[in-house]
């Protein structure tokens, strides 16, 4: 049945909150926390951003499609290079406030911790 493929919105938000709590319990700078933080961000970006195709989210790149504006002191999702851009125009949207601190932590500590862990294998 088609409806069995969908989750109620409240359940989606609960999953996102559990993922957030899991990363917050981890020791800062640890591989465990970095991995949990990455998993939280992957889900939360889909939950808290306006609907877009999956590829622009998968291909977020700091400085290109994920942009820090120092004057406004805010992060933005800047989708000017996506498949339906010519038809719908640019989509530039502010990063949801719940994602700012986790994103900054991921870029500063989480991603480097995961890269170090990957070098061990």
mmCIF file of C-alpha atoms in Angstrom:
data_model
loop_
_atom_site.group_PDB
_atom_site.id
_atom_site.type_symbol
_atom_site.label_atom_id
_atom_site.label_comp_id
_atom_site.label_asym_id
_atom_site.label_seq_id
_atom_site.Cartn_x
_atom_site.Cartn_y
_atom_site.Cartn_z
ATOM 1 C CA UNK A 1 0.000 0.000 0.000
ATOM 2 C CA UNK A 2 1.292 3.456 -0.980
ATOM 3 C CA UNK A 3 0.505 5.072 2.391
ATOM 4 C CA UNK A 4 2.754 2.606 4.229
ATOM 5 C CA UNK A 5 5.751 4.238 2.533
ATOM 6 C CA UNK A 6 5.141 7.565 4.276
ATOM 7 C CA UNK A 7 5.935 8.672 7.811
ATOM 8 C CA UNK A 8 3.816 11.151 9.727
ATOM 9 C CA UNK A 9 5.607 14.510 10.022
ATOM 10 C CA UNK A 10 5.739 14.227 13.823
ATOM 11 C CA UNK A 11 7.630 10.944 13.492
ATOM 12 C CA UNK A 12 10.111 12.502 11.063
ATOM 13 C CA UNK A 13 10.798 15.338 13.513
ATOM 14 C CA UNK A 14 11.219 12.807 16.353
ATOM 15 C CA UNK A 15 13.794 10.848 14.350
ATOM 16 C CA UNK A 16 15.666 14.075 13.633
ATOM 17 C CA UNK A 17 15.629 14.980 17.336
ATOM 18 C CA UNK A 18 16.906 11.513 18.343
ATOM 19 C CA UNK A 19 19.766 11.825 15.858
ATOM 20 C CA UNK A 20 20.604 15.230 17.304
ATOM 21 C CA UNK A 21 20.619 13.869 20.852
ATOM 22 C CA UNK A 22 22.841 10.967 19.773
ATOM 23 C CA UNK A 23 25.516 13.257 18.346
ATOM 24 C CA UNK A 24 25.302 15.626 21.322
ATOM 25 C CA UNK A 25 26.063 12.723 23.698
ATOM 26 C CA UNK A 26 29.297 11.921 21.892
ATOM 27 C CA UNK A 27 32.658 13.232 23.009
ATOM 28 C CA UNK A 28 33.505 16.374 21.068
ATOM 29 C CA UNK A 29 36.166 15.734 18.417
ATOM 30 C CA UNK A 30 35.633 11.961 18.484
ATOM 31 C CA UNK A 31 34.981 9.839 15.423
ATOM 32 C CA UNK A 32 31.754 8.575 17.037
ATOM 33 C CA UNK A 33 30.380 12.098 17.507
ATOM 34 C CA UNK A 34 31.503 13.127 14.005
ATOM 35 C CA UNK A 35 29.719 10.176 12.423
ATOM 36 C CA UNK A 36 26.542 10.816 14.457
ATOM 37 C CA UNK A 37 26.737 14.519 13.575
ATOM 38 C CA UNK A 38 27.059 13.706 9.877
ATOM 39 C CA UNK A 39 24.030 11.397 10.057
ATOM 40 C CA UNK A 40 22.011 14.098 11.849
ATOM 41 C CA UNK A 41 22.941 16.708 9.225
ATOM 42 C CA UNK A 42 22.049 14.422 6.311
ATOM 43 C CA UNK A 43 18.547 13.859 7.692
ATOM 44 C CA UNK A 44 18.049 17.393 9.053
ATOM 45 C CA UNK A 45 18.999 19.068 5.773
ATOM 46 C CA UNK A 46 16.240 17.135 4.006
ATOM 47 C CA UNK A 47 13.803 17.921 6.835
ATOM 48 C CA UNK A 48 14.529 21.646 7.272
ATOM 49 C CA UNK A 49 15.266 22.784 3.705
ATOM 50 C CA UNK A 50 12.613 23.542 1.118
ATOM 51 C CA UNK A 51 12.016 20.616 -1.215
ATOM 52 C CA UNK A 52 14.608 20.340 -3.976
ATOM 53 C CA UNK A 53 15.969 17.495 -6.034
ATOM 54 C CA UNK A 54 18.280 15.149 -4.144
ATOM 55 C CA UNK A 55 21.415 15.841 -6.187
ATOM 56 C CA UNK A 56 21.887 19.501 -5.114
ATOM 57 C CA UNK A 57 21.761 18.387 -1.477
ATOM 58 C CA UNK A 58 24.154 15.467 -2.064
ATOM 59 C CA UNK A 59 26.552 17.783 -3.879
ATOM 60 C CA UNK A 60 26.652 20.639 -1.361
ATOM 61 C CA UNK A 61 30.037 22.307 -1.527
ATOM 62 C CA UNK A 62 31.281 24.829 0.974
ATOM 63 C CA UNK A 63 31.858 28.147 -0.750
ATOM 64 C CA UNK A 64 29.797 27.177 -3.821
ATOM 65 C CA UNK A 65 26.336 25.909 -2.908
ATOM 66 C CA UNK A 66 26.765 26.204 0.872
ATOM 67 C CA UNK A 67 27.822 29.804 1.427
ATOM 68 C CA UNK A 68 28.720 31.864 4.508
ATOM 69 C CA UNK A 69 27.732 35.543 4.232
ATOM 70 C CA UNK A 70 30.029 37.424 6.646
ATOM 71 C CA UNK A 71 28.061 40.676 6.407
ATOM 72 C CA UNK A 72 24.787 39.066 7.458
ATOM 73 C CA UNK A 73 26.595 36.418 9.543
ATOM 74 C CA UNK A 74 24.412 33.663 8.078
ATOM 75 C CA UNK A 75 24.775 30.478 6.046
ATOM 76 C CA UNK A 76 22.853 30.089 2.778
ATOM 77 C CA UNK A 77 22.028 27.281 0.410
ATOM 78 C CA UNK A 78 22.728 28.738 -3.040
ATOM 79 C CA UNK A 79 21.339 26.555 -5.813
ATOM 80 C CA UNK A 80 22.088 28.309 -9.059
ATOM 81 C CA UNK A 81 23.504 25.217 -10.753
ATOM 82 C CA UNK A 82 20.774 22.628 -10.561
ATOM 83 C CA UNK A 83 18.856 20.718 -13.189
ATOM 84 C CA UNK A 84 15.709 22.865 -13.336
ATOM 85 C CA UNK A 85 17.425 26.226 -12.753
ATOM 86 C CA UNK A 86 16.569 27.498 -16.258
ATOM 87 C CA UNK A 87 12.875 26.876 -15.677
ATOM 88 C CA UNK A 88 12.503 27.927 -12.015
ATOM 89 C CA UNK A 89 15.376 30.345 -11.509
ATOM 90 C CA UNK A 90 17.855 30.553 -8.641
ATOM 91 C CA UNK A 91 17.012 29.268 -5.205
ATOM 92 C CA UNK A 92 18.923 30.949 -2.403
ATOM 93 C CA UNK A 93 17.670 30.191 1.067
ATOM 94 C CA UNK A 94 18.981 30.785 4.572
ATOM 95 C CA UNK A 95 20.181 27.751 6.479
ATOM 96 C CA UNK A 96 17.624 26.829 9.124
ATOM 97 C CA UNK A 97 18.766 28.171 12.532
ATOM 98 C CA UNK A 98 18.684 24.651 14.054
ATOM 99 C CA UNK A 99 21.375 23.572 11.591
ATOM 100 C CA UNK A 100 23.877 26.409 12.017
ATOM 101 C CA UNK A 101 25.747 25.191 15.122
ATOM 102 C CA UNK A 102 25.850 21.537 13.974
ATOM 103 C CA UNK A 103 27.092 22.580 10.535
ATOM 104 C CA UNK A 104 29.818 24.801 11.963
ATOM 105 C CA UNK A 105 30.905 21.964 14.280
ATOM 106 C CA UNK A 106 30.903 19.479 11.418
ATOM 107 C CA UNK A 107 32.997 21.686 9.157
ATOM 108 C CA UNK A 108 35.448 22.565 11.935
ATOM 109 C CA UNK A 109 35.749 19.275 13.833
ATOM 110 C CA UNK A 110 33.527 16.522 12.466
ATOM 111 C CA UNK A 111 34.705 16.303 8.896
ATOM 112 C CA UNK A 112 38.400 16.454 9.860
ATOM 113 C CA UNK A 113 37.813 13.667 12.439
ATOM 114 C CA UNK A 114 36.159 11.478 9.802
ATOM 115 C CA UNK A 115 38.962 12.140 7.316
ATOM 116 C CA UNK A 116 41.555 11.159 9.933
ATOM 117 C CA UNK A 117 39.597 7.978 10.693
ATOM 118 C CA UNK A 118 39.390 7.122 6.996
ATOM 119 C CA UNK A 119 43.187 7.378 6.665
ATOM 120 C CA UNK A 120 43.572 4.608 9.228
ATOM 121 C CA UNK A 121 41.849 2.114 6.925
#
